[in-house]
Coordinates of C-alpha atoms in Angstrom, one line a residue:
M251 CA 47.1 94.9 -47.2
T252 CA 45.8 92.1 -45.4
P253 CA 47.2 92.1 -41.9
K254 CA 49.3 89.2 -40.8
R255 CA 47.2 86.5 -39.0
A256 CA 47.9 86.1 -35.5
R257 CA 49.6 82.9 -34.2
P258 CA 47.1 80.5 -32.9
S259 CA 47.0 79.9 -29.2
P260 CA 48.2 76.9 -27.5
V261 CA 45.2 76.5 -25.9
W262 CA 43.6 75.0 -29.2
D263 CA 46.1 71.9 -28.3
F264 CA 43.6 71.1 -25.4
M265 CA 40.3 72.7 -26.5
E266 CA 37.9 72.0 -29.2
K267 CA 35.3 74.7 -30.5
V268 CA 31.9 73.0 -30.6
S269 CA 30.0 76.4 -31.2
P270 CA 31.1 79.8 -31.8
T271 CA 31.0 80.9 -28.0
L272 CA 31.6 77.5 -26.1
V273 CA 34.7 74.9 -26.4
K274 CA 34.8 71.4 -24.9
C275 CA 38.1 70.3 -22.8
L276 CA 40.0 67.5 -24.4
V277 CA 42.0 67.0 -21.4
C278 CA 39.4 65.8 -18.8
N279 CA 37.6 64.1 -22.0
S280 CA 34.3 65.2 -20.6
H281 CA 31.6 67.4 -21.9
C282 CA 32.3 70.5 -19.9
L283 CA 31.4 73.3 -22.0
I284 CA 33.2 76.7 -21.2
P285 CA 32.2 79.8 -22.5
I286 CA 34.8 82.2 -24.1
E287 CA 35.1 85.6 -25.7
F288 CA 36.6 86.7 -29.0
H289 CA 38.1 90.1 -30.0
G290 CA 39.9 91.2 -33.0
S291 CA 41.9 94.2 -33.9
H292 CA 40.6 94.5 -37.8
Q293 CA 37.5 93.5 -39.2
N294 CA 38.9 91.2 -41.4
T295 CA 41.0 89.2 -38.8
P296 CA 39.4 85.8 -37.6
P297 CA 38.4 86.1 -33.8
Q298 CA 40.9 84.5 -31.5
P299 CA 40.3 83.5 -27.8
T300 CA 41.5 85.7 -25.4
G301 CA 43.8 85.0 -22.5
T302 CA 45.2 81.5 -21.8
T303 CA 43.5 78.2 -20.4
I304 CA 44.0 79.7 -17.0
N305 CA 41.9 82.5 -17.8
I306 CA 39.4 80.1 -19.4
T307 CA 39.7 77.8 -16.4
D308 CA 39.0 80.8 -14.0
N309 CA 35.9 81.9 -16.2
G310 CA 34.7 78.5 -16.5
H311 CA 34.1 75.6 -13.9
G312 CA 37.3 75.4 -12.4
Q313 CA 36.6 78.8 -10.7
Q314 CA 33.2 77.7 -9.9
A315 CA 34.2 74.6 -8.1
E316 CA 36.8 76.4 -6.4
Q317 CA 34.1 78.8 -5.2
G318 CA 31.8 75.9 -4.2
Q319 CA 29.0 76.8 -6.9
V320 CA 29.1 73.5 -8.5
E321 CA 26.7 71.0 -7.1
A322 CA 28.1 68.6 -4.8
P323 CA 28.8 65.2 -6.4
E324 CA 27.2 62.0 -5.4
V325 CA 28.5 60.0 -2.7
G326 CA 31.9 58.0 -3.7
V327 CA 32.4 60.4 -6.9
Q328 CA 35.4 62.6 -7.0
P329 CA 34.5 66.3 -7.7
F330 CA 35.6 67.7 -11.0
I331 CA 38.5 70.1 -11.2
Q332 CA 39.4 71.4 -14.6
P333 CA 43.4 71.3 -14.8
T334 CA 45.0 74.4 -16.3
L335 CA 47.1 74.6 -19.2
R336 CA 50.5 75.3 -17.1
G337 CA 49.8 71.9 -15.3
V338 CA 48.9 70.3 -18.4
I339 CA 52.1 71.4 -20.2
S340 CA 54.3 70.5 -17.3
K341 CA 53.0 66.8 -17.2
R342 CA 54.0 66.4 -20.7
E343 CA 57.6 67.8 -20.1
V344 CA 60.5 65.3 -20.3
Y345 CA 62.3 65.4 -17.0
K346 CA 65.7 67.2 -17.2
E347 CA 68.7 65.3 -17.0
G348 CA 70.3 66.0 -13.6
G349 CA 66.9 66.6 -12.3
H350 CA 66.0 65.4 -8.8
K351 CA 63.0 63.4 -10.2
K352 CA 65.2 62.1 -13.1
K353 CA 67.8 61.1 -10.7
Q354 CA 65.3 59.6 -8.2
L355 CA 64.0 57.2 -11.0
D356 CA 67.3 56.2 -12.4
D357 CA 68.4 55.2 -8.9
L358 CA 65.2 53.1 -8.5
V359 CA 65.8 51.3 -12.0
V360 CA 69.5 50.4 -11.0
K361 CA 68.3 49.2 -7.5
M362 CA 65.7 47.1 -9.4
I363 CA 68.3 45.8 -11.6
V364 CA 70.6 44.7 -8.9
K365 CA 68.3 43.5 -6.5
D366 CA 66.3 41.2 -8.8
L367 CA 69.6 40.5 -10.7
Q368 CA 67.9 41.4 -14.0
P369 CA 70.0 41.7 -17.3
L370 CA 71.3 45.4 -17.9
S371 CA 70.0 45.0 -21.4
I372 CA 66.1 45.4 -19.7
V373 CA 66.6 49.1 -20.3
E374 CA 66.7 48.4 -24.0
E375 CA 63.8 45.9 -24.2
E376 CA 60.7 46.9 -25.9
G377 CA 58.1 45.6 -23.5
F378 CA 60.0 47.3 -20.6
R379 CA 60.3 50.5 -22.2
E380 CA 56.4 50.4 -23.3
L381 CA 55.6 49.8 -19.6
V382 CA 58.1 52.8 -18.3
T383 CA 56.2 55.1 -20.8
A384 CA 52.7 54.0 -19.9
L385 CA 53.7 54.5 -16.4
D386 CA 55.2 57.9 -16.9
S387 CA 55.7 59.2 -20.3
R388 CA 58.0 62.2 -18.9
Y389 CA 60.7 59.7 -17.9
T390 CA 63.4 58.5 -20.4
L391 CA 65.3 55.2 -19.0
P392 CA 69.0 55.4 -19.1
S393 CA 70.8 53.2 -21.9
R394 CA 72.6 50.3 -21.0
R395 CA 76.1 52.2 -21.6
E396 CA 74.9 54.8 -19.1
L397 CA 74.2 51.9 -16.4
V398 CA 77.7 50.3 -17.1
R399 CA 79.9 53.3 -17.0
T400 CA 77.8 55.8 -14.7
H401 CA 74.9 54.7 -12.4
L402 CA 76.4 51.3 -11.3
P403 CA 80.1 52.4 -10.6
H404 CA 78.6 55.7 -8.8
L405 CA 76.1 53.2 -6.6
Y406 CA 78.8 50.6 -6.0
Q407 CA 81.5 53.4 -4.8
Q408 CA 78.6 55.0 -2.7
E409 CA 77.7 51.7 -0.9
R410 CA 81.3 50.6 -0.7
Q411 CA 82.4 53.6 1.3
R412 CA 79.2 53.2 3.7
L413 CA 80.4 49.7 4.2
H414 CA 84.0 50.8 4.8
E415 CA 82.7 53.1 7.5
E416 CA 80.6 50.1 9.1
L417 CA 83.7 47.7 9.1
G418 CA 85.8 50.2 10.6
S419 CA 83.3 50.4 13.9
A420 CA 83.3 46.8 14.1
S421 CA 85.7 45.3 16.8
Y422 CA 86.0 41.7 15.2
I423 CA 85.1 40.3 11.8
A424 CA 84.7 36.7 10.9
L425 CA 85.1 35.7 7.2
T426 CA 83.6 32.9 5.0
T427 CA 84.7 32.0 1.7
D428 CA 84.5 29.4 -1.1
I429 CA 85.2 28.9 -4.7
W430 CA 82.7 28.2 -7.5
T431 CA 82.7 27.7 -11.3
S432 CA 80.3 29.7 -13.4
R433 CA 78.4 28.4 -16.4
Q434 CA 81.1 29.3 -18.3
T435 CA 83.4 27.3 -16.6
K436 CA 85.3 30.4 -15.1
G437 CA 86.6 30.1 -11.4
Y438 CA 85.6 32.4 -9.1
I439 CA 86.3 33.1 -5.2
T440 CA 83.8 34.8 -3.0
I441 CA 84.3 36.4 0.4
T442 CA 81.7 37.6 2.9
A443 CA 82.4 39.2 6.1
H444 CA 80.4 38.9 9.2
Y445 CA 80.5 41.3 12.2
I446 CA 78.3 43.0 15.2
S447 CA 77.8 46.6 15.1
P448 CA 78.4 49.0 18.1
E449 CA 74.5 48.7 18.4
W450 CA 74.7 44.9 18.6
S451 CA 73.1 44.1 15.4
L452 CA 74.5 41.1 13.6
K453 CA 75.5 42.2 10.1
S454 CA 76.9 40.3 7.0
C455 CA 78.0 41.4 3.7
V456 CA 79.8 40.6 0.6
L457 CA 83.5 42.1 0.3
E458 CA 84.3 40.8 -3.2
T459 CA 83.6 38.1 -6.0
A460 CA 86.9 37.8 -7.7
R461 CA 87.9 35.8 -10.8
M462 CA 90.6 33.0 -10.0
K463 CA 92.8 32.7 -13.0
K464 CA 95.4 31.0 -11.2
E465 CA 95.3 27.3 -10.0
H466 CA 93.5 26.6 -6.7
T467 CA 96.4 26.2 -4.7
A468 CA 96.6 27.2 -0.9
E469 CA 99.0 29.9 -1.5
N470 CA 96.8 31.2 -4.1
I471 CA 93.7 31.3 -2.4
A472 CA 95.6 32.8 0.6
N473 CA 96.9 35.6 -1.7
Y474 CA 93.3 36.7 -2.8
I475 CA 91.9 36.6 0.8
R476 CA 94.9 38.5 1.8
R477 CA 94.3 40.9 -0.9
V478 CA 90.8 41.7 -0.2
C479 CA 91.4 42.0 3.5
E480 CA 94.2 44.8 3.0
E481 CA 92.0 46.7 0.5
W482 CA 89.1 46.9 3.3
D483 CA 91.8 47.3 5.8
I484 CA 90.3 44.6 8.2
F485 CA 93.0 42.0 8.3
H486 CA 94.1 42.9 11.9
K487 CA 90.3 42.3 12.9
V488 CA 89.7 38.9 11.5
C489 CA 89.1 36.6 14.2
C490 CA 88.4 33.4 12.3
I491 CA 87.6 32.1 8.6
V492 CA 84.8 29.4 8.2
T493 CA 85.3 27.4 5.0
D494 CA 84.5 23.8 3.7
N495 CA 86.7 20.9 4.4
G496 CA 88.6 21.2 1.3
A497 CA 92.4 20.5 1.7
N498 CA 93.6 23.6 -0.1
I499 CA 91.3 26.0 1.3
V500 CA 92.0 24.8 4.9
A501 CA 95.7 25.0 4.2
A502 CA 95.3 28.6 3.0
V503 CA 93.5 29.6 6.1
T504 CA 95.7 27.7 8.7
K505 CA 99.1 27.7 7.1
C506 CA 99.4 30.7 5.0
L507 CA 97.3 33.2 6.5
Q508 CA 97.9 31.6 10.1
V509 CA 94.3 32.6 10.9
K510 CA 91.7 30.5 13.2
H511 CA 89.8 27.8 10.9
V512 CA 86.4 26.5 11.6
P513 CA 85.2 23.9 9.5
C514 CA 81.7 24.5 8.1
F515 CA 79.2 22.8 10.4
A516 CA 76.6 22.0 7.6
H517 CA 79.2 20.5 5.4
T518 CA 80.4 18.3 8.1
L519 CA 76.8 17.2 9.0
N520 CA 76.0 16.3 5.3
L521 CA 79.2 13.9 5.4
V522 CA 77.9 12.4 8.4
V523 CA 74.5 11.7 6.9
Q524 CA 75.7 10.6 3.6
S525 CA 78.4 8.2 4.9
A526 CA 75.8 6.8 7.3
M527 CA 73.4 6.1 4.4
K528 CA 75.9 4.5 2.3
N529 CA 76.9 2.3 5.1
S530 CA 73.6 1.2 5.9
E531 CA 72.9 -1.7 3.4
E532 CA 68.8 -1.5 3.7
V533 CA 68.7 2.2 3.2
R534 CA 71.2 2.0 0.3
H535 CA 69.1 -0.6 -1.4
V536 CA 65.9 1.3 -0.7
R537 CA 67.3 4.7 -1.8
E538 CA 68.4 3.0 -5.2
K539 CA 65.0 1.5 -6.0
V540 CA 63.3 4.9 -5.2
R541 CA 66.0 6.8 -7.3
A542 CA 65.1 4.5 -10.3
I543 CA 61.2 5.1 -10.0
V544 CA 62.0 8.9 -9.8
T545 CA 64.0 8.7 -12.8
F546 CA 61.3 6.7 -14.7
F547 CA 58.8 9.3 -14.1
H548 CA 61.4 12.1 -15.1
H549 CA 62.3 10.6 -18.1
S550 CA 58.8 9.2 -19.5
V551 CA 56.4 12.0 -20.6
K552 CA 53.6 9.4 -20.6
A553 CA 54.2 8.3 -17.0
S554 CA 54.7 11.9 -15.7
D555 CA 51.3 12.7 -17.5
K556 CA 49.5 9.5 -15.8
L557 CA 50.8 10.4 -12.5
A558 CA 49.4 14.0 -12.8
E559 CA 46.1 12.4 -13.7
V560 CA 46.1 9.9 -11.0
Q561 CA 47.0 12.6 -8.3
E562 CA 43.9 14.6 -9.5
E563 CA 41.7 11.7 -9.3
K564 CA 42.5 10.8 -5.9
G565 CA 42.7 14.5 -4.6
F566 CA 46.5 14.6 -4.3
H567 CA 48.2 17.8 -4.8
K568 CA 50.2 17.9 -7.9
K569 CA 53.9 17.5 -6.9
K570 CA 56.9 16.5 -8.7
L571 CA 59.0 13.8 -7.5
I572 CA 62.4 14.9 -6.5
T573 CA 65.8 13.1 -7.5
D574 CA 68.6 13.0 -4.9
V575 CA 71.9 15.1 -5.8
D576 CA 75.2 13.9 -3.9
T577 CA 76.4 17.7 -3.9
R578 CA 73.1 19.3 -2.8
W579 CA 72.5 18.9 1.2
N580 CA 69.7 16.8 2.4
S581 CA 68.5 15.9 -1.1
V582 CA 68.2 12.1 -0.2
Y583 CA 65.9 13.3 2.4
Y584 CA 63.8 15.6 0.2
M585 CA 63.5 12.5 -2.2
L586 CA 62.3 10.1 0.3
E587 CA 59.9 12.4 1.9
R588 CA 58.2 13.3 -1.3
F589 CA 58.2 9.5 -2.0
E590 CA 56.5 8.8 0.9
D591 CA 53.9 11.5 0.9
Q592 CA 53.1 10.3 -2.9
Y593 CA 53.5 6.7 -2.5
E594 CA 49.8 5.9 -2.9
V595 CA 49.4 7.5 -6.2
I596 CA 52.8 6.5 -7.3
T597 CA 52.3 2.9 -6.9
T598 CA 48.9 3.0 -8.7
T599 CA 50.5 4.7 -11.7
L600 CA 53.2 2.2 -12.1
C601 CA 50.5 -0.6 -11.7
L602 CA 48.5 1.1 -14.6
L603 CA 51.8 1.3 -16.5
G604 CA 52.5 -2.2 -16.1
K605 CA 55.6 -1.7 -14.1
H606 CA 54.7 -3.7 -11.1
Q607 CA 58.1 -4.8 -10.4
M608 CA 59.2 -1.3 -9.7
C609 CA 56.8 -1.2 -6.7
L610 CA 57.9 -1.1 -3.1
S611 CA 57.2 -3.8 -0.7
S612 CA 55.6 -2.9 2.7
D613 CA 59.0 -3.6 4.2
E614 CA 60.8 -1.3 1.8
L615 CA 58.0 1.4 2.4
D616 CA 58.7 1.0 6.3
T617 CA 62.3 1.5 5.6
V618 CA 61.6 4.5 3.7
K619 CA 59.4 6.0 6.6
N620 CA 62.2 5.1 9.1
A621 CA 64.9 6.9 7.1
V622 CA 62.7 10.0 6.6
Q623 CA 61.9 10.4 10.5
I624 CA 65.6 9.9 11.3
Q625 CA 66.9 12.5 8.7
E626 CA 64.3 15.3 9.6
P627 CA 65.9 16.7 12.6
F628 CA 69.3 16.6 10.6
E629 CA 67.6 18.6 7.8
E630 CA 66.1 21.0 10.5
A631 CA 69.5 21.4 11.9
T632 CA 71.1 22.3 8.7
R633 CA 68.3 24.8 7.9
E634 CA 68.6 26.6 11.0
M635 CA 72.4 26.6 11.0
S636 CA 72.3 28.3 7.3
S637 CA 70.8 31.4 8.8
E638 CA 72.2 34.7 8.4
K639 CA 70.1 36.7 10.8
F640 CA 71.1 35.1 14.1
T641 CA 74.6 33.8 15.6
T642 CA 74.8 29.9 14.8
L643 CA 78.6 29.1 15.8
S644 CA 77.2 28.9 19.6
K645 CA 74.5 26.1 18.6
I646 CA 77.0 23.8 17.4
I647 CA 77.6 21.9 20.5
P648 CA 74.0 21.9 21.7
L649 CA 72.6 20.6 18.3
I650 CA 75.1 17.7 18.1
R651 CA 73.8 16.6 21.3
A652 CA 70.4 16.8 20.4
L653 CA 71.0 15.1 17.1
Q654 CA 72.8 12.4 19.0
D655 CA 69.9 11.9 21.4
C656 CA 67.5 11.7 18.3
A657 CA 69.7 9.1 16.8
V658 CA 69.8 7.1 20.2
S659 CA 66.0 7.0 20.7
R660 CA 65.6 5.6 17.2
K661 CA 68.3 2.9 18.1
A662 CA 65.8 1.0 19.9
K663 CA 64.0 0.1 16.7
K664 CA 67.3 -2.0 15.4
F665 CA 67.5 0.2 12.6
S666 CA 70.9 0.1 11.2
L667 CA 71.1 3.6 10.2
C668 CA 71.1 4.8 13.8
D669 CA 74.2 2.6 14.4
E670 CA 75.9 4.3 11.4
L671 CA 75.0 8.0 12.5
Q672 CA 76.6 6.9 16.0
K673 CA 79.6 5.7 14.3
Q674 CA 80.0 8.9 12.0
F675 CA 79.2 11.5 14.8
A676 CA 82.1 9.8 16.9
K677 CA 84.3 10.2 13.9
K678 CA 83.4 13.8 12.7
F679 CA 82.5 15.5 16.0
T680 CA 84.8 14.1 18.6
G681 CA 86.7 16.7 20.6
M682 CA 84.1 19.5 19.5
E683 CA 83.8 20.9 23.0
A684 CA 87.8 21.3 22.9
N685 CA 87.4 23.8 20.2
F686 CA 88.2 27.0 21.7
H687 CA 86.1 29.2 19.1
I688 CA 83.1 27.1 19.1
A689 CA 83.2 26.2 23.0
A690 CA 83.8 29.9 23.9
G691 CA 80.8 30.8 21.4
T692 CA 78.7 28.5 23.3
L693 CA 79.9 29.9 27.1
L694 CA 78.9 33.3 25.8
D695 CA 75.8 32.7 24.6
P696 CA 73.2 33.5 27.2
R697 CA 71.0 30.9 25.8
F698 CA 73.5 28.0 26.3
K699 CA 76.4 28.8 28.6
K700 CA 77.7 25.7 30.4
V701 CA 74.5 23.7 30.1
S702 CA 75.2 22.2 26.7
F703 CA 79.0 20.9 27.6
A704 CA 78.9 17.1 28.1
D705 CA 82.3 17.4 30.1
I706 CA 82.3 20.3 32.7
G707 CA 86.0 20.2 32.7
N708 CA 86.0 21.5 29.2
S709 CA 83.7 24.7 30.3
K710 CA 86.0 25.3 33.1
R711 CA 89.0 25.5 30.6
I712 CA 87.4 27.7 28.5
E713 CA 86.4 30.0 31.4
E714 CA 90.2 30.3 32.2
R715 CA 91.2 30.8 28.7
L716 CA 88.8 33.6 28.1
I717 CA 89.9 35.3 31.5
N718 CA 93.5 35.2 30.5
I719 CA 92.6 36.6 27.1
M720 CA 90.8 39.8 28.7
K721 CA 93.8 39.9 31.1
A722 CA 96.2 40.4 28.2
A723 CA 94.0 42.8 26.5
I724 CA 93.8 45.0 29.7
D725 CA 97.6 44.5 29.9
D726 CA 98.1 46.0 26.5
Q727 CA 95.7 48.7 27.1
E728 CA 97.6 49.8 30.3
T729 CA 100.9 49.8 28.5
Q730 CA 99.8 52.1 25.9
L731 CA 98.0 54.2 28.6
T732 CA 101.4 54.4 30.7
S733 CA 103.5 55.5 27.5
S734 CA 100.9 58.2 26.7
T735 CA 100.7 59.3 30.5
A736 CA 104.4 59.7 30.7
E737 CA 104.6 61.7 27.4
T738 CA 101.9 64.1 28.7
R739 CA 103.6 64.3 32.2
Q740 CA 107.0 65.3 30.6
E741 CA 105.5 68.0 28.6
T742 CA 103.3 69.5 31.4
Q743 CA 106.0 68.9 34.3
T744 CA 107.2 72.6 34.4
Q745 CA 103.8 73.9 34.3
E746 CA 102.7 71.8 37.2
R747 CA 105.5 72.6 39.5
K748 CA 103.4 75.3 41.2
K749 CA 100.4 73.5 41.4
T750 CA 100.7 71.7 44.5
L751 CA 97.3 72.7 46.2
W752 CA 95.7 69.2 44.8
K753 CA 99.0 67.3 44.8
V754 CA 98.3 65.1 47.9
F755 CA 94.8 64.4 46.7
D756 CA 96.2 63.3 43.1
E757 CA 98.6 60.9 44.6
K758 CA 96.0 59.4 46.7
V759 CA 93.6 58.8 43.9
E760 CA 96.6 57.3 41.6
R761 CA 97.5 55.0 44.4
T762 CA 94.0 53.9 44.6
V763 CA 93.8 53.3 40.7
K764 CA 96.8 51.2 41.1
V765 CA 95.4 49.0 43.7
G766 CA 92.0 48.7 41.8
Q767 CA 94.1 47.6 38.9
S768 CA 94.4 44.1 40.4
Y769 CA 91.9 43.0 37.9
S770 CA 92.4 39.4 37.8
A771 CA 89.9 38.8 40.8
G772 CA 87.4 41.1 39.2
L773 CA 87.6 39.1 35.9
H774 CA 86.8 36.1 37.7
I775 CA 84.2 37.7 39.7
D776 CA 82.3 39.0 36.4
M777 CA 82.7 35.7 34.9
R778 CA 81.1 34.0 37.9
R779 CA 78.4 36.7 37.9
Y780 CA 77.5 36.1 34.1
L781 CA 77.3 32.5 34.5
E782 CA 75.1 32.8 37.4
E783 CA 72.6 35.0 35.4
P784 CA 69.2 32.9 34.4
L785 CA 69.6 31.3 30.8
I786 CA 67.2 33.4 28.5
P787 CA 64.7 31.7 26.1
R788 CA 66.2 30.8 22.6
G789 CA 65.7 34.2 21.0
D790 CA 68.3 36.5 19.8
P791 CA 71.3 36.9 22.4
M792 CA 72.4 40.3 20.9
T793 CA 69.4 41.8 22.7
W794 CA 70.4 40.4 25.9
W795 CA 74.3 41.6 25.4
K796 CA 73.1 45.2 24.5
D797 CA 71.3 45.3 27.5
H798 CA 73.8 43.7 29.8
S799 CA 77.3 45.1 28.1
P800 CA 77.6 47.8 30.5
L801 CA 77.6 45.4 33.6
F802 CA 80.0 42.9 31.8
P803 CA 82.2 45.2 29.5
K804 CA 85.2 43.0 29.1
L805 CA 83.0 39.8 28.6
A806 CA 80.9 41.8 26.1
E807 CA 84.1 42.4 23.8
Q808 CA 84.9 38.7 23.8
A809 CA 80.9 38.1 23.1
K810 CA 81.5 40.3 19.9
K811 CA 84.4 38.3 18.9
F812 CA 82.9 34.9 19.1
L813 CA 79.2 35.5 18.4
C814 CA 80.0 37.0 15.1
I815 CA 81.3 33.7 13.6
P816 CA 78.8 31.8 11.3
A817 CA 78.9 28.1 11.8
T818 CA 78.5 27.5 8.2
S819 CA 80.2 28.8 4.8
V820 CA 76.4 29.1 3.6
P821 CA 76.7 32.7 3.2
S822 CA 79.4 32.5 0.6
E823 CA 77.8 29.7 -1.3
R824 CA 74.5 31.2 -1.3
L825 CA 76.0 33.6 -3.5
F826 CA 76.7 30.8 -5.7
S827 CA 73.0 30.2 -6.8
K828 CA 72.6 34.2 -7.1
A829 CA 75.6 33.9 -9.5
G830 CA 74.2 31.3 -11.6
E831 CA 71.1 33.6 -12.0
L832 CA 73.3 36.6 -12.9
V833 CA 75.7 34.8 -15.4
S834 CA 72.8 33.1 -17.2
Q835 CA 72.4 32.7 -20.9
R836 CA 70.7 36.1 -21.0
R837 CA 74.2 37.5 -19.5
N838 CA 77.1 35.3 -20.6
C839 CA 79.2 38.2 -21.5
L840 CA 79.0 40.0 -18.2
G841 CA 82.6 41.0 -17.4
D842 CA 84.2 40.0 -14.0
E843 CA 84.1 43.5 -12.7
N844 CA 80.3 43.7 -13.4
I845 CA 79.6 40.2 -11.6
N846 CA 81.4 41.6 -8.6
T847 CA 79.4 44.8 -8.6
N848 CA 76.1 42.9 -9.2
L849 CA 76.6 40.6 -6.4
F850 CA 78.1 43.2 -3.8
L851 CA 75.2 45.5 -4.4
N852 CA 72.4 42.6 -4.3
K853 CA 73.6 41.4 -0.9
K854 CA 74.1 45.2 0.2
L855 CA 70.8 46.7 -0.9
G856 CA 68.8 43.2 -0.4
K857 CA 68.7 43.6 3.3

């Protein structure tokens, strides 16, 4: 009877026999020949390799390399080490569900999707799957269903809990909010929060992006804001809400919620510039003429190609012309600036195309140049005030004065736009120093303090009001402390009757504390000492307050209240563009809950 043939060893999946006693390794894909020995228990049994690849490696060049018997490789060439069978097999095993490596890679995929606002369907797209397989064949991508039902909700709840703890440690919170419409003509409201951490770091986050199915009335808007604040348990900490100048949203904040409202500085500044340019006859005429030229190039392929050709011939950078949009801040400035930069090639192209009548005269070109110079500081101010990394409310008063000075310096050229800007400034920004939140933010900013106030009387009034607020806060604390102390004394009165040794000393300390609680003079002294401190360079005021908060503890609390307020509603509006990327043609069926989750995580993880 012929004996049953032994099962072939797995080694032959990785080795190829080149002679009766030699094999070649298929893993390293090199001509490393390894001697092997055969044995058989029956004379008719075909020889089988003994042991495993581990033994083969130990008997071959792997062992020699470990013992240093292999000749040293050339400089820059890595020494070859034969992999073991166990190692090769482990590299081909798929990562187990629930394993550390699988979970780590799943988390990275989810974070990539929310950070880059990728569609969830990317995990099902052939090209992406091929890329992932080539990078690591052992990793299996989660399905879209798993992302929606498991991974995204888990990450959202995890980050939401962390944010809830951060907001709980904040003393004061400022909100920004605005309403936007998606490509599917659905209304949404986004609410962002801004606060200063106990470590004096300025933080911002997205609280929620909710679908507005009701009319955009002041009452409905207020209900959305109130619901979100109650869910996060922060309504009692909200010190201010920043929005644009829409009547409905202003009424929601001031009348329905009865919270302090600060108008968006960037919106107001944009209205000032737009109104001034519309009222300036010479600028309005030039603007319309430049817009007609830009539109001509945008609508004509021939003209656009010819412009690119002339740009290349004259050594200009190939830049497309920009069209102004009324709803986009500083778009007129960007249009005129690009036109001025490309004026030579634009004029040459128009002449080559037989459009001489569209060209600007030298006087009109001078108007363009003057308009660009006057608008440049306004564009810079808008860009600076739109930052989320540094406090901006305290910059409003200094920037208004700086912009007024710029307009006055240009006024000597008898340019009508300067006059119109002065009129609009007087209309929109009069009384800004009397706005308590804005003025207090400036006073408590160690970069500005009282220097930026045009009327010193306004700064004095702000000082007194801040001192009164600090007095009231101390009174509240004292009332709570007195109540708590009375309860404690009542509980321990019987036990303390016999302890008379320290009675006289304790009563003396108590009298001293009461005398020291004449804190009114102390608060005035602290305010004077703070104002006498030298101004710091225009860096981050949070660093200064972090170092000096032990010296001015009560003022530091007020600084946290006012310096956390952003000057613009840009943080919430910045989400609009991201939402436009999110709710795109590839993701037009994305649910409201997923929109909120993605925008929340995008902001939270994108820091």
